[in-house]
Each structure stands twice: as structure tokens, then as C-alpha cells.
Amino acid sequence: MKTAVYPGSFDPITNGHIDVIERALKMFDKVVVAVGDNPGKNPLFSTEERIKMIKESTKHLKNIEIDKFSGLLLNYAKKKNSKIILRGLRALSDFEFEFQRALMNRKIDSDVETIFIMTKEDYVYLNSSIVKEIAMFRGNVKPFVPEAVEKKLMEKFR
Ligand code: ADP
């Protein structure tokens, strides 16, 4: 059974993340969406809120688990019996950071592979920060996030 771990902040989950998860589910038996429990990042939504939004936005998907993790990602992947770390790739700007991380993880554990999935063109410029900025100024975030997230954002910035 091939399990991929998809780590991220997901603050909040966007249609870009969902697109990556859906593509991954065509290649792996199971995808574990792992929400980074890292208070240092000062997220807008608590870990529990982020998990809840992911659950509500992925109801239509099978073979997916939503969890949180802290500490070294490689240790978490091992705990989940996975040797595959999944990351999404957008524009060129992601490349250097992701490349560094993937190679660093490989240095620590050469058995673990990082796999990149390219998002749909529509979501190439989409990220959680932009969505939060639009919502803060009460712009329309409908095209970028699942309905459950749109609702939560509207509540946050009421
Ligand atoms: P992190 O803080 O770890 O970068 P994010 O929640 O921002 O967490 O992203 C998690 C993963 O999803 C990253 O690999 C990121 O590149 C990817 N990702 C985010 N938005 C998109 C998108 N619109 N299209 C494709 N991949 C994306």
C-alpha cells in the first residue's frame, strides 16, 4: 500500500491544495494531509480550525486521512509508514525552497522521496496568504477556496 504524506500549513486550504490532493489520489493508495502544528508560524486559523476546514472540503474524496504533525517531518512520515512526501509546485518561486528541502530530507533519509505535483494553471498564482489578504479587505474569495473555507474567512473578518 503506497501512502503519501502531504504536509503544509493549510492556513487555510485552497482550491490549489485540493487540486494537488485529487491528482495525488490517482497515483497513491492513500494521502495523509498533515497540518503543521507550528505556533511559531503565527497562523490565522488554529490547527483544529484548519483540520476542520480540510475535512469539510474533502468530503467528496476517499482514501484520505487528515492529521496534524509537529517536529521532524521525516519522523512523522515513518510513523505513518510512508516513504513519500508530497508537495505542490506553483510558479518558479517555489522551486528553490522546495529543492533545498527535498535534498535536505534525502540527506537525512535517502529512502524517502519527495514527489512534486504541478497544479492546474488556474491555481498557479494562488496561495493561502493572498486569499487571507483578499478576505481581510472583504473581497470575493469564492473562486479560490472551498465553500467551507469561504464561510470561515467571512466569519473571521466580519
Ligand atoms: P507550507 O507553509 O508548508 O508551504 P502551504 O499550506 O503553503 O504550506 O502549502 C503546502 C503545499 O502545497 C506546498 O508544497 C505548496 O507549494 C503547495 N501549494 C500551495 N498552494 C498551491 C497551489 N495553488 N498549487 C499547487 N500547490 C500549492
Tab-separated table of N, CA and C and ligand atoms in Angstrom:
chain	number	residue	atom	x	y	z
A	1	MET	N	0.846	-1.204	0.000
A	1	MET	CA	0.000	0.000	0.000
A	1	MET	C	0.878	1.249	0.000
A	2	LYS	N	0.669	2.117	-0.992
A	2	LYS	CA	1.500	3.319	-1.096
A	2	LYS	C	0.787	4.521	-0.488
A	3	THR	N	1.391	5.020	0.576
A	3	THR	CA	0.826	6.183	1.257
A	3	THR	C	1.736	7.385	1.044
A	4	ALA	N	1.139	8.506	0.659
A	4	ALA	CA	1.911	9.747	0.527
A	4	ALA	C	1.490	10.707	1.633
A	5	VAL	N	2.476	11.378	2.198
A	5	VAL	CA	2.186	12.382	3.219
A	5	VAL	C	2.285	13.767	2.581
A	6	TYR	N	1.215	14.538	2.702
A	6	TYR	CA	1.191	15.892	2.114
A	6	TYR	C	1.206	16.915	3.258
A	7	PRO	N	2.389	17.419	3.585
A	7	PRO	CA	2.490	18.346	4.712
A	7	PRO	C	2.300	19.788	4.275
A	8	GLY	N	1.828	20.612	5.176
A	8	GLY	CA	1.707	22.033	4.852
A	8	GLY	C	1.072	22.790	6.000
A	9	SER	N	0.971	24.095	5.806
A	9	SER	CA	0.319	24.915	6.825
A	9	SER	C	-1.199	24.888	6.623
A	10	PHE	N	-1.624	24.906	5.375
A	10	PHE	CA	-3.053	24.891	5.020
A	10	PHE	C	-3.819	25.943	5.825
A	11	ASP	N	-3.315	27.172	5.779
A	11	ASP	CA	-3.887	28.252	6.615
A	11	ASP	C	-4.506	29.329	5.749
A	12	PRO	N	-5.650	29.110	5.111
A	12	PRO	CA	-6.451	27.894	5.074
A	12	PRO	C	-6.184	27.092	3.788
A	13	ILE	N	-6.838	25.923	3.711
A	13	ILE	CA	-6.750	25.103	2.494
A	13	ILE	C	-7.397	25.869	1.333
A	14	THR	N	-6.782	25.781	0.153
A	14	THR	CA	-7.322	26.468	-1.038
A	14	THR	C	-7.637	25.436	-2.125
A	15	ASN	N	-8.235	25.923	-3.208
A	15	ASN	CA	-8.515	25.022	-4.332
A	15	ASN	C	-7.228	24.451	-4.936
A	16	GLY	N	-6.133	25.179	-4.779
A	16	GLY	CA	-4.834	24.685	-5.269
A	16	GLY	C	-4.419	23.435	-4.514
A	17	HIS	N	-4.559	23.459	-3.186
A	17	HIS	CA	-4.244	22.280	-2.376
A	17	HIS	C	-5.150	21.106	-2.758
A	18	ILE	N	-6.443	21.400	-2.913
A	18	ILE	CA	-7.402	20.328	-3.246
A	18	ILE	C	-7.024	19.687	-4.581
A	19	ASP	N	-6.634	20.530	-5.529
A	19	ASP	CA	-6.241	20.023	-6.842
A	19	ASP	C	-5.050	19.058	-6.719
A	20	VAL	N	-4.086	19.424	-5.885
A	20	VAL	CA	-2.917	18.562	-5.675
A	20	VAL	C	-3.346	17.239	-5.028
A	21	ILE	N	-4.223	17.317	-4.038
A	21	ILE	CA	-4.680	16.097	-3.350
A	21	ILE	C	-5.414	15.173	-4.339
A	22	GLU	N	-6.287	15.762	-5.157
A	22	GLU	CA	-7.051	14.938	-6.111
A	22	GLU	C	-6.128	14.251	-7.116
A	23	ARG	N	-5.135	14.977	-7.570
A	23	ARG	CA	-4.178	14.365	-8.515
A	23	ARG	C	-3.399	13.249	-7.840
A	24	ALA	N	-2.999	13.500	-6.589
A	24	ALA	CA	-2.202	12.503	-5.858
A	24	ALA	C	-2.994	11.220	-5.634
A	25	LEU	N	-4.293	11.359	-5.393
A	25	LEU	CA	-5.113	10.178	-5.116
A	25	LEU	C	-5.209	9.253	-6.327
A	26	LYS	N	-4.874	9.779	-7.511
A	26	LYS	CA	-4.864	8.924	-8.706
A	26	LYS	C	-3.586	8.084	-8.742
A	27	MET	N	-2.600	8.496	-7.950
A	27	MET	CA	-1.303	7.796	-8.004
A	27	MET	C	-0.995	6.969	-6.764
A	28	PHE	N	-1.600	7.344	-5.644
A	28	PHE	CA	-1.287	6.647	-4.392
A	28	PHE	C	-2.558	6.025	-3.806
A	29	ASP	N	-2.350	4.990	-2.981
A	29	ASP	CA	-3.496	4.328	-2.361
A	29	ASP	C	-4.124	5.195	-1.293
A	30	LYS	N	-3.263	6.031	-0.670
A	30	LYS	CA	-3.772	6.860	0.411
A	30	LYS	C	-2.953	8.149	0.489
A	31	VAL	N	-3.635	9.239	0.800
A	31	VAL	CA	-2.931	10.511	1.017
A	31	VAL	C	-3.244	10.987	2.439
A	32	VAL	N	-2.177	11.240	3.189
A	32	VAL	CA	-2.336	11.801	4.532
A	32	VAL	C	-2.036	13.298	4.451
A	33	VAL	N	-3.053	14.105	4.674
A	33	VAL	CA	-2.851	15.557	4.694
A	33	VAL	C	-2.413	15.915	6.109
A	34	ALA	N	-1.196	16.416	6.240
A	34	ALA	CA	-0.616	16.637	7.574
A	34	ALA	C	-0.456	18.131	7.831
A	35	VAL	N	-1.256	18.606	8.759
A	35	VAL	CA	-1.255	20.033	9.074
A	35	VAL	C	-0.148	20.322	10.084
A	36	GLY	N	0.742	21.193	9.708
A	36	GLY	CA	1.875	21.535	10.578
A	36	GLY	C	1.389	22.294	11.807
A	37	ASP	N	1.686	21.722	12.954
A	37	ASP	CA	1.257	22.323	14.219
A	37	ASP	C	2.435	23.155	14.720
A	38	ASN	N	2.601	24.306	14.087
A	38	ASN	CA	3.796	25.104	14.357
A	38	ASN	C	3.395	26.520	14.768
A	39	PRO	N	3.247	26.743	16.077
A	39	PRO	CA	2.749	28.042	16.534
A	39	PRO	C	3.681	29.185	16.135
A	40	GLY	N	4.938	28.877	15.907
A	40	GLY	CA	5.914	29.895	15.500
A	40	GLY	C	5.494	30.596	14.217
A	41	LYS	N	4.707	29.909	13.407
A	41	LYS	CA	4.300	30.483	12.114
A	41	LYS	C	3.173	31.502	12.250
A	42	ASN	N	2.602	31.574	13.454
A	42	ASN	CA	1.546	32.531	13.723
A	42	ASN	C	0.389	32.467	12.721
A	43	PRO	N	-0.246	31.319	12.639
A	43	PRO	CA	-1.313	31.149	11.645
A	43	PRO	C	-2.581	31.939	11.998
A	44	LEU	N	-3.378	32.214	10.994
A	44	LEU	CA	-4.658	32.896	11.223
A	44	LEU	C	-5.640	31.932	11.909
A	45	PHE	N	-5.644	30.689	11.432
A	45	PHE	CA	-6.556	29.685	11.981
A	45	PHE	C	-5.794	28.705	12.870
A	46	SER	N	-6.439	28.273	13.947
A	46	SER	CA	-5.805	27.284	14.831
A	46	SER	C	-5.679	25.961	14.066
A	47	THR	N	-4.859	25.085	14.588
A	47	THR	CA	-4.677	23.780	13.940
A	47	THR	C	-6.022	23.067	13.821
A	48	GLU	N	-6.808	23.114	14.902
A	48	GLU	CA	-8.102	22.422	14.872
A	48	GLU	C	-9.028	23.027	13.816
A	49	GLU	N	-9.021	24.355	13.710
A	49	GLU	CA	-9.865	25.007	12.691
A	49	GLU	C	-9.419	24.595	11.280
A	50	ARG	N	-8.114	24.541	11.093
A	50	ARG	CA	-7.599	24.180	9.758
A	50	ARG	C	-7.975	22.745	9.412
A	51	ILE	N	-7.869	21.856	10.407
A	51	ILE	CA	-8.231	20.454	10.177
A	51	ILE	C	-9.715	20.337	9.827
A	52	LYS	N	-10.532	21.069	10.549
A	52	LYS	CA	-11.974	21.013	10.315
A	52	LYS	C	-12.313	21.487	8.895
A	53	MET	N	-11.673	22.570	8.472
A	53	MET	CA	-11.941	23.081	7.119
A	53	MET	C	-11.509	22.067	6.054
A	54	ILE	N	-10.379	21.399	6.298
A	54	ILE	CA	-9.908	20.400	5.325
A	54	ILE	C	-10.908	19.242	5.261
A	55	LYS	N	-11.365	18.823	6.437
A	55	LYS	CA	-12.326	17.701	6.470
A	55	LYS	C	-13.581	18.066	5.682
A	56	GLU	N	-14.092	19.269	5.922
A	56	GLU	CA	-15.321	19.677	5.237
A	56	GLU	C	-15.110	19.833	3.733
A	57	SER	N	-13.909	20.194	3.343
A	57	SER	CA	-13.644	20.456	1.919
A	57	SER	C	-13.251	19.207	1.142
A	58	THR	N	-13.040	18.094	1.854
A	58	THR	CA	-12.592	16.894	1.142
A	58	THR	C	-13.563	15.726	1.348
A	59	LYS	N	-14.783	16.076	1.714
A	59	LYS	CA	-15.798	15.030	1.965
A	59	LYS	C	-16.009	14.158	0.743
A	60	HIS	N	-15.791	14.748	-0.441
A	60	HIS	CA	-16.048	14.008	-1.680
A	60	HIS	C	-14.916	13.034	-2.017
A	61	LEU	N	-13.860	13.017	-1.214
A	61	LEU	CA	-12.697	12.193	-1.547
A	61	LEU	C	-12.575	10.975	-0.632
A	62	LYS	N	-12.124	9.871	-1.257
A	62	LYS	CA	-11.892	8.644	-0.474
A	62	LYS	C	-10.401	8.448	-0.298
A	63	ASN	N	-10.016	7.605	0.618
A	63	ASN	CA	-8.610	7.258	0.844
A	63	ASN	C	-7.745	8.437	1.269
A	64	ILE	N	-8.343	9.291	2.076
A	64	ILE	CA	-7.619	10.452	2.557
A	64	ILE	C	-7.724	10.494	4.082
A	65	GLU	N	-6.613	10.851	4.711
A	65	GLU	CA	-6.630	10.996	6.173
A	65	GLU	C	-6.152	12.408	6.483
A	66	ILE	N	-6.773	13.043	7.469
A	66	ILE	CA	-6.353	14.392	7.834
A	66	ILE	C	-5.849	14.353	9.270
A	67	ASP	N	-4.639	14.865	9.435
A	67	ASP	CA	-3.965	14.719	10.715
A	67	ASP	C	-3.117	15.964	10.949
A	68	LYS	N	-2.532	16.064	12.129
A	68	LYS	CA	-1.583	17.154	12.369
A	68	LYS	C	-0.235	16.549	12.741
A	69	PHE	N	0.804	17.345	12.577
A	69	PHE	CA	2.113	16.839	12.999
A	69	PHE	C	2.951	18.002	13.512
A	70	SER	N	3.918	17.642	14.344
A	70	SER	CA	4.899	18.649	14.738
A	70	SER	C	6.247	17.945	14.773
A	71	GLY	N	7.298	18.707	14.795
A	71	GLY	CA	8.622	18.100	14.800
A	71	GLY	C	9.061	17.731	13.400
A	72	LEU	N	10.006	16.827	13.333
A	72	LEU	CA	10.624	16.481	12.049
A	72	LEU	C	9.636	15.712	11.161
A	73	LEU	N	9.459	16.230	9.953
A	73	LEU	CA	8.519	15.610	9.019
A	73	LEU	C	8.886	14.153	8.730
A	74	LEU	N	10.174	13.882	8.616
A	74	LEU	CA	10.606	12.516	8.288
A	74	LEU	C	10.185	11.522	9.376
A	75	ASN	N	10.237	11.957	10.607
A	75	ASN	CA	9.798	11.081	11.705
A	75	ASN	C	8.303	10.816	11.611
A	76	TYR	N	7.591	11.876	11.250
A	76	TYR	CA	6.138	11.731	11.113
A	76	TYR	C	5.810	10.760	9.966
A	77	ALA	N	6.503	10.917	8.837
A	77	ALA	CA	6.256	10.041	7.678
A	77	ALA	C	6.505	8.578	8.061
A	78	LYS	N	7.557	8.359	8.819
A	78	LYS	CA	7.882	6.998	9.258
A	78	LYS	C	6.732	6.440	10.102
A	79	LYS	N	6.239	7.275	10.995
A	79	LYS	CA	5.140	6.853	11.863
A	79	LYS	C	3.919	6.447	11.033
A	80	LYS	N	3.772	7.103	9.888
A	80	LYS	CA	2.619	6.828	9.019
A	80	LYS	C	2.934	5.733	7.991
A	81	ASN	N	4.099	5.112	8.140
A	81	ASN	CA	4.539	4.071	7.200
A	81	ASN	C	4.612	4.566	5.776
A	82	SER	N	5.085	5.788	5.606
A	82	SER	CA	5.157	6.361	4.268
A	82	SER	C	6.595	6.748	3.930
A	83	LYS	N	6.936	6.520	2.665
A	83	LYS	CA	8.261	6.941	2.206
A	83	LYS	C	8.120	8.005	1.126
A	84	ILE	N	6.947	8.570	1.068
A	84	ILE	CA	6.693	9.569	0.031
A	84	ILE	C	6.177	10.868	0.632
A	85	ILE	N	6.903	11.946	0.362
A	85	ILE	CA	6.450	13.261	0.784
A	85	ILE	C	5.940	13.975	-0.465
A	86	LEU	N	4.755	14.485	-0.342
A	86	LEU	CA	4.115	15.119	-1.485
A	86	LEU	C	4.139	16.631	-1.289
A	87	ARG	N	4.546	17.341	-2.343
A	87	ARG	CA	4.489	18.801	-2.276
A	87	ARG	C	3.912	19.308	-3.588
A	88	GLY	N	3.324	20.477	-3.532
A	88	GLY	CA	2.776	21.061	-4.748
A	88	GLY	C	3.785	22.046	-5.325
A	89	LEU	N	3.747	22.212	-6.626
A	89	LEU	CA	4.633	23.197	-7.256
A	89	LEU	C	3.801	24.199	-8.027
A	90	ARG	N	4.068	25.449	-7.744
A	90	ARG	CA	3.387	26.509	-8.495
A	90	ARG	C	4.385	27.153	-9.432
A	91	ALA	N	4.472	28.463	-9.353
A	91	ALA	CA	5.388	29.173	-10.247
A	91	ALA	C	6.828	28.892	-9.815
A	92	LEU	N	7.752	29.451	-10.553
A	92	LEU	CA	9.175	29.219	-10.296
A	92	LEU	C	9.580	29.512	-8.866
A	93	SER	N	8.890	30.431	-8.253
A	93	SER	CA	9.265	30.878	-6.912
A	93	SER	C	9.307	29.747	-5.888
A	94	ASP	N	8.514	28.705	-6.080
A	94	ASP	CA	8.526	27.588	-5.135
A	94	ASP	C	9.787	26.752	-5.266
A	95	PHE	N	10.394	26.805	-6.427
A	95	PHE	CA	11.380	25.786	-6.758
A	95	PHE	C	12.571	25.737	-5.812
A	96	GLU	N	13.199	26.879	-5.586
A	96	GLU	CA	14.440	26.867	-4.808
A	96	GLU	C	14.215	26.337	-3.387
A	97	PHE	N	13.170	26.828	-2.760
A	97	PHE	CA	12.846	26.409	-1.403
A	97	PHE	C	12.562	24.909	-1.352
A	98	GLU	N	11.739	24.452	-2.281
A	98	GLU	CA	11.347	23.038	-2.294
A	98	GLU	C	12.533	22.127	-2.606
A	99	PHE	N	13.373	22.583	-3.511
A	99	PHE	CA	14.554	21.831	-3.924
A	99	PHE	C	15.478	21.624	-2.714
A	100	GLN	N	15.693	22.710	-1.982
A	100	GLN	CA	16.541	22.649	-0.781
A	100	GLN	C	15.982	21.668	0.239
A	101	ARG	N	14.712	21.788	0.496
A	101	ARG	CA	14.054	20.926	1.482
A	101	ARG	C	14.120	19.467	1.086
A	102	ALA	N	13.798	19.226	-0.187
A	102	ALA	CA	13.762	17.840	-0.658
A	102	ALA	C	15.153	17.218	-0.547
A	103	LEU	N	16.171	17.974	-0.918
A	103	LEU	CA	17.526	17.412	-0.867
A	103	LEU	C	17.986	17.228	0.571
A	104	MET	N	17.581	18.140	1.429
A	104	MET	CA	17.946	18.022	2.839
A	104	MET	C	17.290	16.777	3.438
A	105	ASN	N	16.033	16.582	3.127
A	105	ASN	CA	15.341	15.392	3.639
A	105	ASN	C	15.979	14.117	3.097
A	106	ARG	N	16.423	14.166	1.850
A	106	ARG	CA	17.050	12.986	1.259
A	106	ARG	C	18.380	12.681	1.951
A	107	LYS	N	19.084	13.759	2.332
A	107	LYS	CA	20.355	13.571	3.054
A	107	LYS	C	20.113	12.869	4.387
A	108	ILE	N	19.019	13.249	5.032
A	108	ILE	CA	18.726	12.658	6.346
A	108	ILE	C	18.233	11.219	6.195
A	109	ASP	N	17.392	10.991	5.202
A	109	ASP	CA	16.863	9.643	4.979
A	109	ASP	C	16.708	9.405	3.478
A	110	SER	N	17.643	8.655	2.925
A	110	SER	CA	17.675	8.503	1.461
A	110	SER	C	16.554	7.603	0.949
A	111	ASP	N	15.837	6.960	1.852
A	111	ASP	CA	14.721	6.101	1.434
A	111	ASP	C	13.467	6.887	1.104
A	112	VAL	N	13.423	8.099	1.591
A	112	VAL	CA	12.202	8.886	1.414
A	112	VAL	C	12.317	9.760	0.166
A	113	GLU	N	11.318	9.692	-0.687
A	113	GLU	CA	11.306	10.506	-1.907
A	113	GLU	C	10.322	11.658	-1.757
A	114	THR	N	10.698	12.819	-2.263
A	114	THR	CA	9.746	13.925	-2.330
A	114	THR	C	9.202	13.975	-3.748
A	115	ILE	N	7.904	13.953	-3.854
A	115	ILE	CA	7.246	13.975	-5.168
A	115	ILE	C	6.523	15.311	-5.317
A	116	PHE	N	6.692	15.938	-6.476
A	116	PHE	CA	6.029	17.224	-6.716
A	116	PHE	C	4.896	17.060	-7.719
A	117	ILE	N	3.803	17.689	-7.401
A	117	ILE	CA	2.687	17.675	-8.342
A	117	ILE	C	2.408	19.104	-8.767
A	118	MET	N	2.330	19.290	-10.072
A	118	MET	CA	2.051	20.635	-10.583
A	118	MET	C	0.562	20.879	-10.579
A	119	THR	N	0.219	22.051	-10.130
A	119	THR	CA	-1.184	22.380	-10.015
A	119	THR	C	-1.785	22.750	-11.377
A	120	LYS	N	-3.086	22.823	-11.398
A	120	LYS	CA	-3.819	23.311	-12.569
A	120	LYS	C	-3.397	24.762	-12.839
A	121	GLU	N	-3.357	25.149	-14.095
A	121	GLU	CA	-2.893	26.510	-14.435
A	121	GLU	C	-3.651	27.589	-13.656
A	122	ASP	N	-4.942	27.361	-13.468
A	122	ASP	CA	-5.767	28.370	-12.785
A	122	ASP	C	-5.255	28.705	-11.390
A	123	TYR	N	-4.540	27.772	-10.794
A	123	TYR	CA	-4.142	27.955	-9.392
A	123	TYR	C	-2.661	28.273	-9.227
A	124	VAL	N	-2.003	28.551	-10.329
A	124	VAL	CA	-0.553	28.763	-10.275
A	124	VAL	C	-0.175	29.922	-9.364
A	125	TYR	N	-1.001	30.935	-9.314
A	125	TYR	CA	-0.646	32.104	-8.500
A	125	TYR	C	-1.400	32.145	-7.178
A	126	LEU	N	-2.050	31.031	-6.883
A	126	LEU	CA	-2.885	31.007	-5.682
A	126	LEU	C	-2.095	30.541	-4.463
A	127	ASN	N	-2.187	31.295	-3.387
A	127	ASN	CA	-1.659	30.793	-2.119
A	127	ASN	C	-2.518	31.297	-0.967
A	128	SER	N	-2.333	30.688	0.200
A	128	SER	CA	-3.185	30.993	1.347
A	128	SER	C	-3.051	32.460	1.769
A	129	SER	N	-1.864	33.019	1.652
A	129	SER	CA	-1.665	34.420	2.093
A	129	SER	C	-2.490	35.381	1.251
A	130	ILE	N	-2.495	35.159	-0.067
A	130	ILE	CA	-3.262	36.054	-0.943
A	130	ILE	C	-4.748	35.961	-0.608
A	131	VAL	N	-5.196	34.736	-0.376
A	131	VAL	CA	-6.605	34.525	-0.044
A	131	VAL	C	-6.966	35.279	1.241
A	132	LYS	N	-6.075	35.210	2.241
A	132	LYS	CA	-6.349	35.893	3.514
A	132	LYS	C	-6.392	37.406	3.312
A	133	GLU	N	-5.513	37.886	2.441
A	133	GLU	CA	-5.473	39.330	2.184
A	133	GLU	C	-6.769	39.785	1.510
A	134	ILE	N	-7.209	39.022	0.533
A	134	ILE	CA	-8.455	39.380	-0.166
A	134	ILE	C	-9.620	39.376	0.827
A	135	ALA	N	-9.662	38.345	1.670
A	135	ALA	CA	-10.761	38.223	2.630
A	135	ALA	C	-10.731	39.366	3.642
A	136	MET	N	-9.537	39.752	4.051
A	136	MET	CA	-9.402	40.824	5.036
A	136	MET	C	-10.022	42.115	4.514
A	137	PHE	N	-9.862	42.334	3.204
A	137	PHE	CA	-10.443	43.543	2.600
A	137	PHE	C	-11.824	43.265	2.017
A	138	ARG	N	-12.398	42.160	2.457
A	138	ARG	CA	-13.754	41.765	2.089
A	138	ARG	C	-13.958	41.597	0.577
A	139	GLY	N	-12.907	41.139	-0.073
A	139	GLY	CA	-13.034	40.811	-1.494
A	139	GLY	C	-13.656	39.433	-1.645
A	140	ASN	N	-13.921	39.047	-2.878
A	140	ASN	CA	-14.578	37.771	-3.145
A	140	ASN	C	-13.546	36.644	-3.276
A	141	VAL	N	-13.602	35.703	-2.334
A	141	VAL	CA	-12.633	34.600	-2.378
A	141	VAL	C	-13.230	33.318	-2.968
A	142	LYS	N	-14.487	33.418	-3.375
A	142	LYS	CA	-15.212	32.240	-3.906
A	142	LYS	C	-14.419	31.447	-4.950
A	143	PRO	N	-13.780	32.124	-5.927
A	143	PRO	CA	-13.103	31.327	-6.951
A	143	PRO	C	-11.875	30.574	-6.451
A	144	PHE	N	-11.425	30.858	-5.242
A	144	PHE	CA	-10.123	30.327	-4.803
A	144	PHE	C	-10.183	29.272	-3.708
A	145	VAL	N	-11.299	29.230	-2.991
A	145	VAL	CA	-11.357	28.308	-1.848
A	145	VAL	C	-12.674	27.529	-1.824
A	146	PRO	N	-12.676	26.365	-1.162
A	146	PRO	CA	-13.924	25.621	-0.994
A	146	PRO	C	-14.918	26.435	-0.161
A	147	GLU	N	-16.190	26.053	-0.262
A	147	GLU	CA	-17.243	26.830	0.388
A	147	GLU	C	-17.064	26.936	1.908
A	148	ALA	N	-16.663	25.833	2.525
A	148	ALA	CA	-16.497	25.836	3.993
A	148	ALA	C	-15.439	26.859	4.419
A	149	VAL	N	-14.435	27.028	3.588
A	149	VAL	CA	-13.352	27.973	3.900
A	149	VAL	C	-13.828	29.410	3.692
A	150	GLU	N	-14.577	29.603	2.628
A	150	GLU	CA	-15.114	30.946	2.365
A	150	GLU	C	-15.938	31.417	3.568
A	151	LYS	N	-16.763	30.526	4.069
A	151	LYS	CA	-17.615	30.842	5.222
A	151	LYS	C	-16.779	31.244	6.433
A	152	LYS	N	-15.769	30.437	6.713
A	152	LYS	CA	-14.906	30.673	7.875
A	152	LYS	C	-14.164	32.000	7.750
A	153	LEU	N	-13.728	32.293	6.519
A	153	LEU	CA	-12.996	33.548	6.298
A	153	LEU	C	-13.916	34.736	6.524
A	154	MET	N	-15.160	34.585	6.062
A	154	MET	CA	-16.118	35.677	6.242
A	154	MET	C	-16.397	35.920	7.719
A	155	GLU	N	-16.469	34.822	8.481
A	155	GLU	CA	-16.675	34.951	9.929
A	155	GLU	C	-15.499	35.667	10.582
A	156	LYS	N	-14.297	35.271	10.188
A	156	LYS	CA	-13.073	35.825	10.782
A	156	LYS	C	-12.966	37.336	10.560
A	157	PHE	N	-13.345	37.745	9.360
A	157	PHE	CA	-13.155	39.160	9.001
A	157	PHE	C	-14.461	39.940	8.954
A	158	ARG	N	-15.410	39.509	9.756
A	158	ARG	CA	-16.709	40.173	9.755
A	158	ARG	C	-16.591	41.610	10.265
B	1	ADP	P1	3.867	25.498	3.595
B	1	ADP	O1	3.745	26.565	4.639
B	1	ADP	O2	4.477	24.225	4.080
B	1	ADP	O3	4.436	25.945	2.285
B	1	ADP	P2	1.275	25.561	2.368
B	1	ADP	O4	-0.008	25.275	3.011
B	1	ADP	O5	1.524	26.950	1.929
B	1	ADP	O6	2.371	25.058	3.360
B	1	ADP	O7	1.473	24.592	1.142
B	1	ADP	C1	1.540	23.205	1.273
B	1	ADP	C2	1.994	22.625	-0.041
B	1	ADP	O8	1.016	22.890	-1.037
B	1	ADP	C3	3.288	23.238	-0.577
B	1	ADP	O9	4.002	22.217	-1.249
B	1	ADP	C4	2.829	24.268	-1.545
B	1	ADP	O10	3.790	24.505	-2.545
B	1	ADP	C5	1.604	23.582	-2.107
B	1	ADP	N1	0.644	24.544	-2.652
B	1	ADP	C6	0.079	25.593	-2.045
B	1	ADP	N2	-0.756	26.265	-2.881
B	1	ADP	C7	-0.698	25.609	-4.054
B	1	ADP	C8	-1.287	25.789	-5.323
B	1	ADP	N3	-2.094	26.820	-5.585
B	1	ADP	N4	-0.995	24.910	-6.286
B	1	ADP	C9	-0.145	23.890	-6.032
B	1	ADP	N5	0.462	23.646	-4.888
B	1	ADP	C10	0.199	24.501	-3.898
